[in-house]
Tab-separated table of C-alpha atoms in Angstrom:
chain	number	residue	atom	x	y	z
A	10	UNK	CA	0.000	0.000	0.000
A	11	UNK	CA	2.780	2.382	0.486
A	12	UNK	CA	4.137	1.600	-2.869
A	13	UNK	CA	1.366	2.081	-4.697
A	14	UNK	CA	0.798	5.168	-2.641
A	15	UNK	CA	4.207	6.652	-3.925
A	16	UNK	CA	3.771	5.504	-7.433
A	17	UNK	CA	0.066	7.617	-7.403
A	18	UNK	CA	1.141	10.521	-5.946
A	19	UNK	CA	4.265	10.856	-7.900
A	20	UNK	CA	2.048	9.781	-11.169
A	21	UNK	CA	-0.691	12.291	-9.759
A	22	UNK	CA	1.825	15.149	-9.496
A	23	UNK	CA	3.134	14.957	-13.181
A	24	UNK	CA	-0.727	14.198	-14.730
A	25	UNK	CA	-2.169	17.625	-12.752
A	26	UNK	CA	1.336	19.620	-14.140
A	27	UNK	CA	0.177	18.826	-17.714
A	28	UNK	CA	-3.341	18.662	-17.403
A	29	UNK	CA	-2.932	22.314	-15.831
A	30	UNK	CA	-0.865	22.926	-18.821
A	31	UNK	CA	-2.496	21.826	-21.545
A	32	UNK	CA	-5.905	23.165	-19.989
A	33	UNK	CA	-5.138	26.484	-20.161
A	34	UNK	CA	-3.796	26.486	-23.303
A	35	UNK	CA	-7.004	25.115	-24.727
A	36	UNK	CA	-9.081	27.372	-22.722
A	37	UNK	CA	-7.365	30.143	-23.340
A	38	UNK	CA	-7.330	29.774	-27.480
A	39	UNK	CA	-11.580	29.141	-26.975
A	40	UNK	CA	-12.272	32.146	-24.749
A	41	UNK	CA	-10.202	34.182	-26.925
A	42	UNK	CA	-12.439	33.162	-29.962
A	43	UNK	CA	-15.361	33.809	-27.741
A	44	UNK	CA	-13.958	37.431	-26.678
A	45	UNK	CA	-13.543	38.156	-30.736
A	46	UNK	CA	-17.387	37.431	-30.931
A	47	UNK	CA	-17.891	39.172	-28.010
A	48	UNK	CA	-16.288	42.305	-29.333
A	49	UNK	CA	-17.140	42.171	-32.742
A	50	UNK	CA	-20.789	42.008	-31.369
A	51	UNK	CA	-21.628	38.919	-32.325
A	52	UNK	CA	-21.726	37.818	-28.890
A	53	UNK	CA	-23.135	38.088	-25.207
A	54	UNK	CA	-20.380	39.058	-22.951
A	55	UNK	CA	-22.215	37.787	-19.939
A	56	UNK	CA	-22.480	34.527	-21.442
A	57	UNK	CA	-18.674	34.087	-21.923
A	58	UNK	CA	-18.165	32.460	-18.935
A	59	UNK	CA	-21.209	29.849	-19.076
A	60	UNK	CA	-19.809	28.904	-22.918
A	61	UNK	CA	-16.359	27.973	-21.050
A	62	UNK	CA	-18.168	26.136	-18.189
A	63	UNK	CA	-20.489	24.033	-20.359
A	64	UNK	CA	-17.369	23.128	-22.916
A	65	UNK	CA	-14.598	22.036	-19.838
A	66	UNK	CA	-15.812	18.845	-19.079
A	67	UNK	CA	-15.320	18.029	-22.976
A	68	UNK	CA	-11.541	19.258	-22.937
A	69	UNK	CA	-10.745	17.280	-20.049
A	70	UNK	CA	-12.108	14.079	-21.906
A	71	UNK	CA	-9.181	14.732	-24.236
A	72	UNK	CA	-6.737	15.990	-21.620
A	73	UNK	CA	-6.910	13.568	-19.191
A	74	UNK	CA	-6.112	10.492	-20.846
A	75	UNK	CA	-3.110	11.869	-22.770
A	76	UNK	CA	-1.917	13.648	-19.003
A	77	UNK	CA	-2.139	10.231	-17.130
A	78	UNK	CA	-0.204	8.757	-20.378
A	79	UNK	CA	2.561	11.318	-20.007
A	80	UNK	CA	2.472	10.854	-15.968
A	81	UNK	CA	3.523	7.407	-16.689
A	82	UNK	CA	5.949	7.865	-18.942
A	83	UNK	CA	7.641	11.038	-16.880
A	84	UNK	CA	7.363	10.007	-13.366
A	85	UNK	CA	8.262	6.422	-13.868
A	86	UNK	CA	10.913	7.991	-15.982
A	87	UNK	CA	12.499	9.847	-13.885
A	88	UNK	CA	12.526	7.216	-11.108
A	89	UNK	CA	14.580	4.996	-13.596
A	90	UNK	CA	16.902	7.764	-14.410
A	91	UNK	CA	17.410	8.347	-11.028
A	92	UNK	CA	18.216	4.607	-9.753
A	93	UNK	CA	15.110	5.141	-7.365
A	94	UNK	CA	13.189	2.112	-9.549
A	95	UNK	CA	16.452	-0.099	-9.475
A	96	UNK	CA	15.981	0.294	-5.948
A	97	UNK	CA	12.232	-0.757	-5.810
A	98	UNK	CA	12.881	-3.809	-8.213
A	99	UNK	CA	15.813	-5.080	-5.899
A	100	UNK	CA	13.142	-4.927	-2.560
A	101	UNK	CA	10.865	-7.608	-4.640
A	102	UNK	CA	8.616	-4.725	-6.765
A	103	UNK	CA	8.442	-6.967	-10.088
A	104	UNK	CA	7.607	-5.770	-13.027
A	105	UNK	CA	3.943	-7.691	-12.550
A	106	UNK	CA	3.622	-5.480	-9.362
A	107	UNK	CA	4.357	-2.381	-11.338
A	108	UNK	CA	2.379	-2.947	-13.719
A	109	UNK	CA	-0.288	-4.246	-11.417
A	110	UNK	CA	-0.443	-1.003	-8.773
A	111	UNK	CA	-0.195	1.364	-11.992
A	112	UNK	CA	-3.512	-0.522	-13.401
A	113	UNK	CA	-5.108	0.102	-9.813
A	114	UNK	CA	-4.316	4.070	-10.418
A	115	UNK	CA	-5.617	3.729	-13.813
A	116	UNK	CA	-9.024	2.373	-12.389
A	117	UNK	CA	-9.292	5.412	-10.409
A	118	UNK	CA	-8.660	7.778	-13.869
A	119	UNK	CA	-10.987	5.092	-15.641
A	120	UNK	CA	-14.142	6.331	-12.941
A	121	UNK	CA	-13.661	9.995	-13.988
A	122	UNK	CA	-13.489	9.443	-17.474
A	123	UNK	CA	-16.575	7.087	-17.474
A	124	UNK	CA	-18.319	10.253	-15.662
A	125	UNK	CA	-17.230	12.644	-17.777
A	126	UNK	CA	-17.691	10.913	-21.274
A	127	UNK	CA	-20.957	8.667	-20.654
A	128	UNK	CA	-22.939	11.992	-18.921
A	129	UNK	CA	-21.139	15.451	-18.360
A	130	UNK	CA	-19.495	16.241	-21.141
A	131	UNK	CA	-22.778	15.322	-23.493
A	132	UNK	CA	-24.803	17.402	-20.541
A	133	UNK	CA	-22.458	20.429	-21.395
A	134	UNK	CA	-22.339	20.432	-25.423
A	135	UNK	CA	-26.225	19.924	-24.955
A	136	UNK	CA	-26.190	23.604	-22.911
A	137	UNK	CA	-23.803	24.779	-25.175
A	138	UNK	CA	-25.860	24.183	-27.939
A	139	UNK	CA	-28.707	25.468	-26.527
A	140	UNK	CA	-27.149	28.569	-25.287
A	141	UNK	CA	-25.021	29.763	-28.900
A	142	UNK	CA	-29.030	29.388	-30.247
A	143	UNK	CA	-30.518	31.650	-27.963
A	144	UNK	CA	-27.651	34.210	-28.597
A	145	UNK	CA	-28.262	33.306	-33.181
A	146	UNK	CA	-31.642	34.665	-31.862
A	147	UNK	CA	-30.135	37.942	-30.489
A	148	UNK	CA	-29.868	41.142	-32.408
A	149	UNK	CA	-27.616	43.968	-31.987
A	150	UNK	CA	-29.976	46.146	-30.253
A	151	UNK	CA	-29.521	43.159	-27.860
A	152	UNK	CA	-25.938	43.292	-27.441
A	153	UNK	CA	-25.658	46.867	-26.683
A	154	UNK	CA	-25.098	48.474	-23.162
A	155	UNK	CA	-26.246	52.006	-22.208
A	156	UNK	CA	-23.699	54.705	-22.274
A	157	UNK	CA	-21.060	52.962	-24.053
A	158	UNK	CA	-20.071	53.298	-27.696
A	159	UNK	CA	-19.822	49.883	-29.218
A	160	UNK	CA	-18.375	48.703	-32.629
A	161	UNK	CA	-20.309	46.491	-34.551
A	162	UNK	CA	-19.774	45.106	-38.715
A	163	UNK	CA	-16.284	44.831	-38.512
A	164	UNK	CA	-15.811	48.620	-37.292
A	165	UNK	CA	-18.447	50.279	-39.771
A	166	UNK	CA	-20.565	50.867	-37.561
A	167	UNK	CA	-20.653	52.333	-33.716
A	168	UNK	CA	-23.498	52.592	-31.951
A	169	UNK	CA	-24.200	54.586	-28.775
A	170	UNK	CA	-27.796	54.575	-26.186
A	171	UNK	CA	-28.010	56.694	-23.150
A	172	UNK	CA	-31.066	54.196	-21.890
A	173	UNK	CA	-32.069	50.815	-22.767
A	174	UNK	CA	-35.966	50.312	-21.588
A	175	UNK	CA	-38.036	47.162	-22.781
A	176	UNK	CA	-41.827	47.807	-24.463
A	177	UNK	CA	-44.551	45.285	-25.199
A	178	UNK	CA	-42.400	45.321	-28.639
A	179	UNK	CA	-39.320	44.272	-26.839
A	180	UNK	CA	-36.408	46.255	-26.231
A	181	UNK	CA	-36.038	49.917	-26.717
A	182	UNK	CA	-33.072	52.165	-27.055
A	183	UNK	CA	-33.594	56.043	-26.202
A	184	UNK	CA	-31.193	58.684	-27.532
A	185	UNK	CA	-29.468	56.624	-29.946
A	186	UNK	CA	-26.345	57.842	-31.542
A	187	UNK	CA	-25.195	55.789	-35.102
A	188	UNK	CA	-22.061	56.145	-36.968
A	189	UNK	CA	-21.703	54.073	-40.234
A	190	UNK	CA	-18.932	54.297	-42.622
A	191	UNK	CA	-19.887	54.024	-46.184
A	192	UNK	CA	-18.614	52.161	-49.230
A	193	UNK	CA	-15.350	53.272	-50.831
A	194	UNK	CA	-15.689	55.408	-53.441
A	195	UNK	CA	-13.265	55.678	-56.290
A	196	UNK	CA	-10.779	57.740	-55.558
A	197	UNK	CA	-10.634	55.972	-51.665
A	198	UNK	CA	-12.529	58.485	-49.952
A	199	UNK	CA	-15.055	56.414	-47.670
A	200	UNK	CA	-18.374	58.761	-46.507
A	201	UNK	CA	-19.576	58.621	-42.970
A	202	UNK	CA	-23.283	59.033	-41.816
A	203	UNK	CA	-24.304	60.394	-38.443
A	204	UNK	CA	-27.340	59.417	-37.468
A	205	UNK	CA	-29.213	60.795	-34.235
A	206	UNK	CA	-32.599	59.083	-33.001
A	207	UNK	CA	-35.005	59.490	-30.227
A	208	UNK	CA	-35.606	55.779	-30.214
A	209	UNK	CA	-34.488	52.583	-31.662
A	210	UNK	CA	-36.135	49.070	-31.428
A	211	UNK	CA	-35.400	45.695	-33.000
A	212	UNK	CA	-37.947	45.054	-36.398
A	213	UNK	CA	-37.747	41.258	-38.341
A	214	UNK	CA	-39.483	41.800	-42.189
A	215	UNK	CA	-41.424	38.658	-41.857
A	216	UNK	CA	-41.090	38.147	-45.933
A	217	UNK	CA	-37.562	37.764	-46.255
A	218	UNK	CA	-36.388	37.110	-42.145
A	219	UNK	CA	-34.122	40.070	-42.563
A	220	UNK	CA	-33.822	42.209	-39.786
A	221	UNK	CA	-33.562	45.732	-39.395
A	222	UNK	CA	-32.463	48.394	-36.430
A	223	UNK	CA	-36.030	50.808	-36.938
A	224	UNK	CA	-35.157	54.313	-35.992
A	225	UNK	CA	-37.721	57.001	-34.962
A	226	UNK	CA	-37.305	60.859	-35.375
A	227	UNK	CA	-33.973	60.554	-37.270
A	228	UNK	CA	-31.886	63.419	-37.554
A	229	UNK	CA	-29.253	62.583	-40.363
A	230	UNK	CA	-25.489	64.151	-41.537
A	231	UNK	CA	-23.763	62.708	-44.416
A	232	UNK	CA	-20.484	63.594	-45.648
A	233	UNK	CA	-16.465	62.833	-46.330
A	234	UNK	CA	-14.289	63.486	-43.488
A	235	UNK	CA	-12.075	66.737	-44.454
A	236	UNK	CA	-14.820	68.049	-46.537
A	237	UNK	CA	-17.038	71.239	-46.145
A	238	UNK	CA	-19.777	69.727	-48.161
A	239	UNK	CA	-22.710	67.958	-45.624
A	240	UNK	CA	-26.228	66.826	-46.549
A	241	UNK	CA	-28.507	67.005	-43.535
A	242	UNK	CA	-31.653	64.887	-43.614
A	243	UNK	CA	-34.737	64.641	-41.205
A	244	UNK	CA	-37.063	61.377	-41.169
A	245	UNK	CA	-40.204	60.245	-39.066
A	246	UNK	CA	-38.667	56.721	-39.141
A	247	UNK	CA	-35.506	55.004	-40.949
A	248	UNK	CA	-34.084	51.311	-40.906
A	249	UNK	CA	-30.774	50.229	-40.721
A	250	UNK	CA	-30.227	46.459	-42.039
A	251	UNK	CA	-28.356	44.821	-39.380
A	252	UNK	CA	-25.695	41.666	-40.137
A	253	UNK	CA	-26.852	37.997	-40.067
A	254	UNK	CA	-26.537	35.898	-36.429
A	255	UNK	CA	-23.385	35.208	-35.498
A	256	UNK	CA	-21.974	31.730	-37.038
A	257	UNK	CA	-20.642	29.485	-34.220
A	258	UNK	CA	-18.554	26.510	-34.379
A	259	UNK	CA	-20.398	23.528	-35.587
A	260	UNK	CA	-20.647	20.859	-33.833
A	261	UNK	CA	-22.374	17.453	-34.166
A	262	UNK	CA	-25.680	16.483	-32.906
A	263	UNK	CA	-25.585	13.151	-31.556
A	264	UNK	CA	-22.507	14.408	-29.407
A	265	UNK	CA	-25.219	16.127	-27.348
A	266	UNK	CA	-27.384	12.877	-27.264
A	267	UNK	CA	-27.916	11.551	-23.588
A	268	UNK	CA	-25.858	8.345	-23.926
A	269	UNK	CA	-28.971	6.102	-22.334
A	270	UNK	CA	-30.261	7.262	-25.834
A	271	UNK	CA	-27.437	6.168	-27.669
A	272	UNK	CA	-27.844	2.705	-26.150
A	273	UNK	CA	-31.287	1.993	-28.311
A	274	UNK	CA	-30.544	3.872	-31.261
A	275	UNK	CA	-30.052	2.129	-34.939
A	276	UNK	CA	-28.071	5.051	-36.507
A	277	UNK	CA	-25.152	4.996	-37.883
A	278	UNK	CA	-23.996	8.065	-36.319
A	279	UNK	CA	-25.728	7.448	-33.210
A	280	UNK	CA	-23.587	4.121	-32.687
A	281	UNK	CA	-20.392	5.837	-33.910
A	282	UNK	CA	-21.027	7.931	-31.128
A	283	UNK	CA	-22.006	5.161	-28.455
A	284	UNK	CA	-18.650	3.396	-29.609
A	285	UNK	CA	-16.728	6.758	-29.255
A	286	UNK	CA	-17.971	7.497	-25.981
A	287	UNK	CA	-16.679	3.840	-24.234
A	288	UNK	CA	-13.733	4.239	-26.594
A	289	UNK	CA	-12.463	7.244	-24.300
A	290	UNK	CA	-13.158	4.861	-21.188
A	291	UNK	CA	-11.272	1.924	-22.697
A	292	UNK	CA	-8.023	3.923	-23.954
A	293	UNK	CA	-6.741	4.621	-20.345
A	294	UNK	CA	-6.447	1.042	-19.369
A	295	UNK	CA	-4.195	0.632	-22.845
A	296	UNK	CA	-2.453	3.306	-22.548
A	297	UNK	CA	-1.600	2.338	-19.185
A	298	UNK	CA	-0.047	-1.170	-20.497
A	299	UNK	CA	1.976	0.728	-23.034
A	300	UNK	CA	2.944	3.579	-20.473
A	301	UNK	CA	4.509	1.254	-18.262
A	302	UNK	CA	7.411	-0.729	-20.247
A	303	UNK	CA	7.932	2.434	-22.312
A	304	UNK	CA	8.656	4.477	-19.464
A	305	UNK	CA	11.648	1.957	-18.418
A	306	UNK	CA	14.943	3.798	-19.635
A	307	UNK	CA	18.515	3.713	-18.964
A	308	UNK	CA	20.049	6.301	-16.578
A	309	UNK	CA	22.008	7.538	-19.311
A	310	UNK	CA	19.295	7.981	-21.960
A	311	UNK	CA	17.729	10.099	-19.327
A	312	UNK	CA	13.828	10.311	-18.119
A	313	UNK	CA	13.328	12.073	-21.815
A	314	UNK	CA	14.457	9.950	-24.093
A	315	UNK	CA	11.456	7.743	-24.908
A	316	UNK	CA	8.513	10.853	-24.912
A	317	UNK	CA	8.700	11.577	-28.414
A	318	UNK	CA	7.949	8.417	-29.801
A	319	UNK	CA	5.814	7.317	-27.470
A	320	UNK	CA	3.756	10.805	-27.523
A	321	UNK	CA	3.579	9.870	-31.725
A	322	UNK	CA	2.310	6.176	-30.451
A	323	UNK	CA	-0.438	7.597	-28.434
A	324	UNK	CA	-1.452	9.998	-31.209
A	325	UNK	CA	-1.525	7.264	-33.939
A	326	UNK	CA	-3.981	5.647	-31.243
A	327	UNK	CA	-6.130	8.772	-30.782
A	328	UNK	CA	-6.080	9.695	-34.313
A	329	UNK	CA	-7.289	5.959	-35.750
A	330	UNK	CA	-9.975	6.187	-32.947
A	331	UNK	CA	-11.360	9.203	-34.853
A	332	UNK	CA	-11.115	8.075	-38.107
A	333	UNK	CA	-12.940	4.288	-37.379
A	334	UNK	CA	-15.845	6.610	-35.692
A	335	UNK	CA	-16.289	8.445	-39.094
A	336	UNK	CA	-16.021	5.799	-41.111
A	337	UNK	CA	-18.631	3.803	-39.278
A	338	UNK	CA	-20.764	6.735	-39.443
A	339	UNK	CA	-20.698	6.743	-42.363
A	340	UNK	CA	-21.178	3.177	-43.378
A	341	UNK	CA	-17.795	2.183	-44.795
A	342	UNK	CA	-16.816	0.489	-41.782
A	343	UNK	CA	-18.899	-2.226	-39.827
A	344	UNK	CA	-20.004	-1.462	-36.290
A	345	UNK	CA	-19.091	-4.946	-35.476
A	346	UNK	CA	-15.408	-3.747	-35.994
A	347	UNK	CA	-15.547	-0.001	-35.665
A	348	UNK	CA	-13.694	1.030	-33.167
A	349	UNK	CA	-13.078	-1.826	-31.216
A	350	UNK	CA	-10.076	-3.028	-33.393
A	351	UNK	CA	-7.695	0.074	-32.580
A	352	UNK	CA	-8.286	-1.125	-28.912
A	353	UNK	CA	-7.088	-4.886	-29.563
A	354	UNK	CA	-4.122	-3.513	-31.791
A	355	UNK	CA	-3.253	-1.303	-29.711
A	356	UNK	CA	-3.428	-3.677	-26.412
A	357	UNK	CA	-1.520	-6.419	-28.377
A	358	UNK	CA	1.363	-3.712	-28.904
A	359	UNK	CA	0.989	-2.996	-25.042
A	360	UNK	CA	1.693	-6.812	-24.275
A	361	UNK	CA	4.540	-7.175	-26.832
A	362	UNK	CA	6.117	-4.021	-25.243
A	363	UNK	CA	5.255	-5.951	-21.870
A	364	UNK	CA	6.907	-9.236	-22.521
A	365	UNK	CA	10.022	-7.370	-23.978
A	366	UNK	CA	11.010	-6.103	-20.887
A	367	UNK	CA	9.967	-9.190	-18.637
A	368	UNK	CA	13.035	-10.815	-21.311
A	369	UNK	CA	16.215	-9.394	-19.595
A	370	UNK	CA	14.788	-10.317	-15.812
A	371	UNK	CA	14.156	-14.232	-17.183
A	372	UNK	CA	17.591	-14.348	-18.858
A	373	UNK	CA	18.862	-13.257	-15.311
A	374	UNK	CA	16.923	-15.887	-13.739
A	375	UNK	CA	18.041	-18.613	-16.179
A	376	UNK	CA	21.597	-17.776	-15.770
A	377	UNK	CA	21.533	-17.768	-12.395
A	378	UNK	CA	19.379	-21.354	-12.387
């Protein structure tokens, strides 16, 4: 127990340094993505944080596995570069044992992986899903907060309220102020419009879905920058053609599908998915036999020697995973194989990589017999 103790925490310590890692990193690229949205008005900002709540549990399904991998491989690395596994070995740890108490952490890992890919990472691309709809729904009137001047269309337009109200119509902007750059003319002089409203309020044209920014009591100026010429206009009530929704990043369906649904369903895609889902589960118990001989190296070599290749090995496995779940979706691969035979390759490597290094420790013991 105080063996496998050690070997967890020191396994535990290495997997939370690169899951940390590697977290952030992917975090980081997504919310910046989200900010660009957010600031190109495409986007809620007080939904940024929800859309990075609802979409961790689905990085950690791919971080974990590949952070326990390179736990393996680093910690029991370093403990053979450092003599301190010769040392275990020679008090009776076999490599059985090793592999044995490593298999017992892995069991652990294998829990929060079944949690997180059988129920809350489908839970949070479901909310995602439902959440980037509700903001294709939103206009720009919806996006804008009072008293600040906000850029919308790429920086062609800015648009400015003093209040934001809601009416039986839905929401109203008072004392709007509208800057929109025109097309380029020419010789590259681009004309800017002012446009100053008592009121503005979203408006859909039901005939076409387009939708419009309706302005009431409009006081217009039109002109170029640097130029004394200005045409002043006055209307009762003007509209302003405002961009498409936002386009978010696609993504599929059935990963949103409860996986109690997945277990009854006859689709193609559907069981590509059910298949995908257990296939994250049963890649940490295989990666696991493969971490363990392939972390053995030579003090010399040192603790680094061997985490290229095997960081290539695991994404080979990761990367056939993917490609047996699309073609079984889409029928050029049988779900009676699909992606069960990466697993079985894979684990037959693991063994092979096994048995090699049981071969030196029964050469001692026939030489010694």
């Amino acid at each position: 127990m105080i063996i496998f103790r050690y070997l967890s925490k020191q396994i535990l310590q290495v997997m939370a340094a690169v899951t940390v890692i590697l977290l952030v990193v992917a975090l980081t690229q997504r919310f910046i993505q989200y900010l660009g949205q957010a600031v190109a008005g495409e986007l809620a900002s007080n939904v940024l944080a929800l859309l990075m709540l609802y979409r961790l549990p689905d990085f950690l399904l791919v971080i974990l596995p590949l952070a326990f991998f390179l736990g393996i491989l680093l910690a029991y690395g370093r403990m053979y570069a450092e003599n301190e596994m010769t040392v275990l070995v020679a008090s009776g740890l076999s490599q059985k044992k090793l592999l044995g108490l490593t298999m017992a952490s892995a069991a652990i890992m294998v829990g929060v992986i079944t949690l997180l890919s059988l129920h809350t990472a489908p839970w949070g691309i479901g909310h995602t899903e439902r959440l980037k709809q509700s903001q294709e729904e939103l206009t720009e009137l919806d996006l804008i907060v009072a008293g600040q001047f906000q850029s919308f269309a790429d920086g062609n337009r800015v648009t400015y309220a003093e209040q934001i109200g809601s009416t039986d119509r839905g929401r109203q902007l008072d004392q709007v102020f509208v800057a929109l750059r025109g097309d380029e003319s020419s010789d590259g002089e681009r004309s800017i419009r002012i446009i100053l409203s008592d009121s503005a309020r979203p408006e859909v044209d039901e005939a076409s879905g387009r939708r419009f920014m309706r302005l009431d009591n409009v006081l217009q100026y039109e002109g170029i920058p640097g130029e004394a010429r200005l045409s002043v206009g006055q209307f009762d009530v003007q509209s302003i053609l405002l961009p498409e929704p936002a386009a978010f990043e696609a993504i599929d369906e059935e990963r949103a599908v409860p996986t109690m649904d997945l277990l009854s369903a006859s689709s193609l895609e559907l069981q590509a998915e059910l298949q995908w889902r257990i296939s994250l589960i049963l890649i940490v118990p295989v990666i696991t036999l493969i971490a363990v001989p392939l972390s053995k190296v030579s003090p010399r070599a040192g603790r680094y020697s061997k985490l290229v290749p095997a960081t290539l090995l695991y994404a080979s496995y990761y990367i056939l995973l993917q490609v047996s779940r699309d073609l079984v979706a889409d029928g050029s691969l049988p779900p009676a194989v699909g992606l069960w035979w990466v697993h079985v390759a894979y684990a037959v490597l693991g063994i092979m990589a096994y048995r090699n290094t049981l071969m030196p420790t029964f050469q001692i013991r026939r030489a010694r017999g």
